[in-house]
PDB file of C-alpha atoms in Angstrom:
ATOM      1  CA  UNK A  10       5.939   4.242  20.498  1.00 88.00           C
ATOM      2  CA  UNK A  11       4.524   4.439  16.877  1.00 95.00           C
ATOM      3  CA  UNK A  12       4.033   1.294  15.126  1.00 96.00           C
ATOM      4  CA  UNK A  13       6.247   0.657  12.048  1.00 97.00           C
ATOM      5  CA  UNK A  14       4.490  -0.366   8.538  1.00 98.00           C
ATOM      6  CA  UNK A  15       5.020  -1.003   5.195  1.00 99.00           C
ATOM      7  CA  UNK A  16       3.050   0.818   2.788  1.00 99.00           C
ATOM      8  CA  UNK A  17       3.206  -0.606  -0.919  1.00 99.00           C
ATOM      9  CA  UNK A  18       2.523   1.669  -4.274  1.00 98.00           C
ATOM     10  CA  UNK A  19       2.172   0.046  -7.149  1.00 96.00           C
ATOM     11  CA  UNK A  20       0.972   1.914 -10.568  1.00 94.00           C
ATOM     12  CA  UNK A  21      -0.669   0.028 -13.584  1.00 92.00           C
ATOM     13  CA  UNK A  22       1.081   0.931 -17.262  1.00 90.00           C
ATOM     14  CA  UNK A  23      -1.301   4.025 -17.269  1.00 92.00           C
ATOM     15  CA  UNK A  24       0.513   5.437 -14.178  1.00 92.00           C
ATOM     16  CA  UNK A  25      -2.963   4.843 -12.397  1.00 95.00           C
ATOM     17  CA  UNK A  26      -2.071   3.854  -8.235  1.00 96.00           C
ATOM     18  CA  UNK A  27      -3.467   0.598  -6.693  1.00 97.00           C
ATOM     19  CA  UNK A  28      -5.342   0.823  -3.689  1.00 97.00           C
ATOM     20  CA  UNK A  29      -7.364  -1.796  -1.750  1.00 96.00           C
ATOM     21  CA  UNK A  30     -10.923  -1.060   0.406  1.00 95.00           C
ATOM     22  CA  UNK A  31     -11.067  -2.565   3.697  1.00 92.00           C
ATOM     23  CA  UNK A  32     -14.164  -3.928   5.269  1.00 91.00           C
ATOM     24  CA  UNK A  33     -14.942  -0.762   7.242  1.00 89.00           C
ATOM     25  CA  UNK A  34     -15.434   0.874   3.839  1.00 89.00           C
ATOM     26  CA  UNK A  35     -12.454   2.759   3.081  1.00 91.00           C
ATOM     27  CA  UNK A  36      -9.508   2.920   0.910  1.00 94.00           C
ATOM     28  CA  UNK A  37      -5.763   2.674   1.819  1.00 95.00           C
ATOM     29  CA  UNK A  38      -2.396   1.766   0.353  1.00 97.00           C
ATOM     30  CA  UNK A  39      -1.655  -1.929   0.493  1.00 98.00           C
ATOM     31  CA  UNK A  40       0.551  -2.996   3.022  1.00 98.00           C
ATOM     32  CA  UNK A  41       0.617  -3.426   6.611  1.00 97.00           C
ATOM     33  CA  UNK A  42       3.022  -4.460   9.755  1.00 97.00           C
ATOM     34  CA  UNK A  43       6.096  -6.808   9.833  1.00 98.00           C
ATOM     35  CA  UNK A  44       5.722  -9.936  11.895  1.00 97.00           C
ATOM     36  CA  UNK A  45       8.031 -10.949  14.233  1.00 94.00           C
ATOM     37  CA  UNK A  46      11.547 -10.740  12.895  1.00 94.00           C
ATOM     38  CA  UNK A  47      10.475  -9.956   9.323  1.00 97.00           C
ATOM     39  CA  UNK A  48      11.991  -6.679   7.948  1.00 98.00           C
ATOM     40  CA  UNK A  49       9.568  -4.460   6.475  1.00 98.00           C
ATOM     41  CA  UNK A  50      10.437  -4.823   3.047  1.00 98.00           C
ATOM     42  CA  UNK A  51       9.938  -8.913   3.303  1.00 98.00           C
ATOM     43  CA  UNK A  52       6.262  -7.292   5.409  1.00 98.00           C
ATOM     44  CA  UNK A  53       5.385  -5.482   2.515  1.00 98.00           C
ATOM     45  CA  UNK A  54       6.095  -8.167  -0.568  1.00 98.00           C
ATOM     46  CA  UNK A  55       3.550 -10.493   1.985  1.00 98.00           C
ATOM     47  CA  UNK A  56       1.188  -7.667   2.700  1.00 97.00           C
ATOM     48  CA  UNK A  57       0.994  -7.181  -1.151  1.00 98.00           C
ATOM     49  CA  UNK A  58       0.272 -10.941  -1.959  1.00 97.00           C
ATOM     50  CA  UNK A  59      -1.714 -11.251   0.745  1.00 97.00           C
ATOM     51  CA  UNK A  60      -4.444  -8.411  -0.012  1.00 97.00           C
ATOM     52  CA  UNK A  61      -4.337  -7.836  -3.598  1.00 97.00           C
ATOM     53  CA  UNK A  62      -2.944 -11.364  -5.207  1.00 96.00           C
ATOM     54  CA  UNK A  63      -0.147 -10.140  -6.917  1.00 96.00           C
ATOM     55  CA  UNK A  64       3.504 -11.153  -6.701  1.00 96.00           C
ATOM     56  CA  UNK A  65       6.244  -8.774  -6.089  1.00 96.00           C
ATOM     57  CA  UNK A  66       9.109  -9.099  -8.627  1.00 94.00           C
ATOM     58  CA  UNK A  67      10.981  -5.658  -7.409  1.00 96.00           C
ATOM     59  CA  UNK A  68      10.694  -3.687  -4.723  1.00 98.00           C
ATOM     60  CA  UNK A  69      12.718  -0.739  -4.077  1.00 98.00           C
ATOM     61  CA  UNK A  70      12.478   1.564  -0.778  1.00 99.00           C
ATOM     62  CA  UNK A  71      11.058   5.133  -1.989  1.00 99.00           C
ATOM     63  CA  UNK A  72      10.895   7.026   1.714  1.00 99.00           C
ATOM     64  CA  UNK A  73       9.610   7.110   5.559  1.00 98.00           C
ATOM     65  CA  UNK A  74       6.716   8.839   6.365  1.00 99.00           C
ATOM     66  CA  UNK A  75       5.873   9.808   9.605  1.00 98.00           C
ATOM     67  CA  UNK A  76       2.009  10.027  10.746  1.00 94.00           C
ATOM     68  CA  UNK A  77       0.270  10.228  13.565  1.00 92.00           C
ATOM     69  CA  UNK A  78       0.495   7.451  14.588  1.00 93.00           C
ATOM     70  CA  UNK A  79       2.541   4.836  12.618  1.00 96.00           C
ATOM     71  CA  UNK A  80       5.883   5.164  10.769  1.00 98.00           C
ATOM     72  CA  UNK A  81       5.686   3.974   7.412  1.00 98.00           C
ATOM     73  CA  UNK A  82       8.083   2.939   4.914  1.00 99.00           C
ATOM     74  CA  UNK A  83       6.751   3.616   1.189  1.00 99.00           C
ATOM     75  CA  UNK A  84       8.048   0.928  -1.461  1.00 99.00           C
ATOM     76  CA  UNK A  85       7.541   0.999  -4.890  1.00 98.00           C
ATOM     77  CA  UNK A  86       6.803  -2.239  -6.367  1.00 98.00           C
ATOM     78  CA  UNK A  87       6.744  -3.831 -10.226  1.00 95.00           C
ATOM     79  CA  UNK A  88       4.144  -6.801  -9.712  1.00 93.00           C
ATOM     80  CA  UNK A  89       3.092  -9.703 -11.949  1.00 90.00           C
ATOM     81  CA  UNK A  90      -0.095 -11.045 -11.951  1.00 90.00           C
ATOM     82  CA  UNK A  91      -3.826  -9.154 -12.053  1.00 94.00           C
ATOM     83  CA  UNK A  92      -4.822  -7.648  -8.649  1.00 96.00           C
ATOM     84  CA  UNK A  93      -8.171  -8.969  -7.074  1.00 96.00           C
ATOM     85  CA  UNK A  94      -9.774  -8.390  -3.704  1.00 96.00           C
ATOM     86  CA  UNK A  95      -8.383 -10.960  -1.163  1.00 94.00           C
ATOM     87  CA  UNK A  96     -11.600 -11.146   1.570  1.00 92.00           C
ATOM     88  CA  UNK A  97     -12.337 -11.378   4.087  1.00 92.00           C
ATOM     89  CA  UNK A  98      -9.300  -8.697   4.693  1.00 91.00           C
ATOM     90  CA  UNK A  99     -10.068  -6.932   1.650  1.00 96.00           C
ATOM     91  CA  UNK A 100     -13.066  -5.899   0.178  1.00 95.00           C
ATOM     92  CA  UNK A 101     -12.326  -4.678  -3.490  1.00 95.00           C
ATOM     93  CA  UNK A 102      -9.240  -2.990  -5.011  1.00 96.00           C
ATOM     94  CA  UNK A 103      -8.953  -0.195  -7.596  1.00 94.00           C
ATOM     95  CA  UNK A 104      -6.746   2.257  -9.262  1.00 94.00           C
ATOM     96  CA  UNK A 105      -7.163   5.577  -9.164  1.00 93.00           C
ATOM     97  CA  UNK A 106      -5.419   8.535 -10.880  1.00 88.00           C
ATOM     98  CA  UNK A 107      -6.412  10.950  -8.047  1.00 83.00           C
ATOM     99  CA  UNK A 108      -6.871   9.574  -4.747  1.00 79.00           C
ATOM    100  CA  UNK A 109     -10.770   9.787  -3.627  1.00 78.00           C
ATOM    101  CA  UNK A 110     -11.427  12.537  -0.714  1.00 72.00           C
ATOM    102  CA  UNK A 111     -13.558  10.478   0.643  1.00 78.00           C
ATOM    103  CA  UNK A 112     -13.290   7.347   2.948  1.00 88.00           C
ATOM    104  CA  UNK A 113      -9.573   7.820   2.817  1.00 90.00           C
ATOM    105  CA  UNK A 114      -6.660   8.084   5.671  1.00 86.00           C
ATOM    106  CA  UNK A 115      -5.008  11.057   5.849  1.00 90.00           C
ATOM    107  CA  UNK A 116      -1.899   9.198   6.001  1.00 94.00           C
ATOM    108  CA  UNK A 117      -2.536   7.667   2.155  1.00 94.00           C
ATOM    109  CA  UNK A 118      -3.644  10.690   1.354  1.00 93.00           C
ATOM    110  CA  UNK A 119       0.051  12.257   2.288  1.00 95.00           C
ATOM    111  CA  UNK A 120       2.240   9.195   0.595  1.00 97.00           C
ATOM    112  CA  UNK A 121       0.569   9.434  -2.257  1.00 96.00           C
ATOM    113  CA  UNK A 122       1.268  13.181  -2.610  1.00 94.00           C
ATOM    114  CA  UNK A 123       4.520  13.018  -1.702  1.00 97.00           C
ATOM    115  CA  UNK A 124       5.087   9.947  -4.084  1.00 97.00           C
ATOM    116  CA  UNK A 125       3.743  12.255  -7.143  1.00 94.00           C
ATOM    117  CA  UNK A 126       6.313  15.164  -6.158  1.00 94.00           C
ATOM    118  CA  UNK A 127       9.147  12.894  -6.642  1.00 89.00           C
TER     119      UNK A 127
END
């Protein structure tokens, strides 16, 4: 059975994509899995605050992506605050207006593509 996430996207004013580096060097969507009994909307407001700082003031459900090995659901988020690396969890967050080839899943890779077609 493939684990369920919840993948955040938030863009800055200049329509430039957060995304946070993990320890193991590489760059991802925020986000992550629900605890027990949390939905994975409520997993993905935590997941934000959590790893980048900032505090969700809307979040909307954009669509399910299936990979490999994880079903993710992509929100879009509107965030206050200034994003900052939450360690030891995460290492350094960025945004980028093309996500880097390298030392990224294939999975981010995906949302993100599919999140720029809509």
């Amino acid at each position: 059975m493939k684990k369920k996430r919840a993948t955040v996207i938030w863009e800055n004013a200049e329509g430039r994509i957060l995304l946070v580096k993990m320890p193991k060097n590489y760059w991802m969507l925020p986000g992550g899995y629900p605890e027990t009994s949390e939905t994975r909307m409520a997993a993905a407001i935590r997941e934000l605050r959590e790893e980048t700082g900032l505090i969700a003031a809307e979040v909307k459900t954009l669509f399910e992506y299936e990979s490999e090995h994880r079903l993710h659901k992509v929100f879009g988020v509107k965030a206050e605050g200034a994003p900052r690396a939450m360690p030891p969890e995460i290492v350094q967050v960025a945004y980028f207006d093309e996500v880097p080839a390298e030392k990224i899943s294939k999975s981010t890779q995906e949302i993100v593509r599919l999140y720029r077609e809509q």
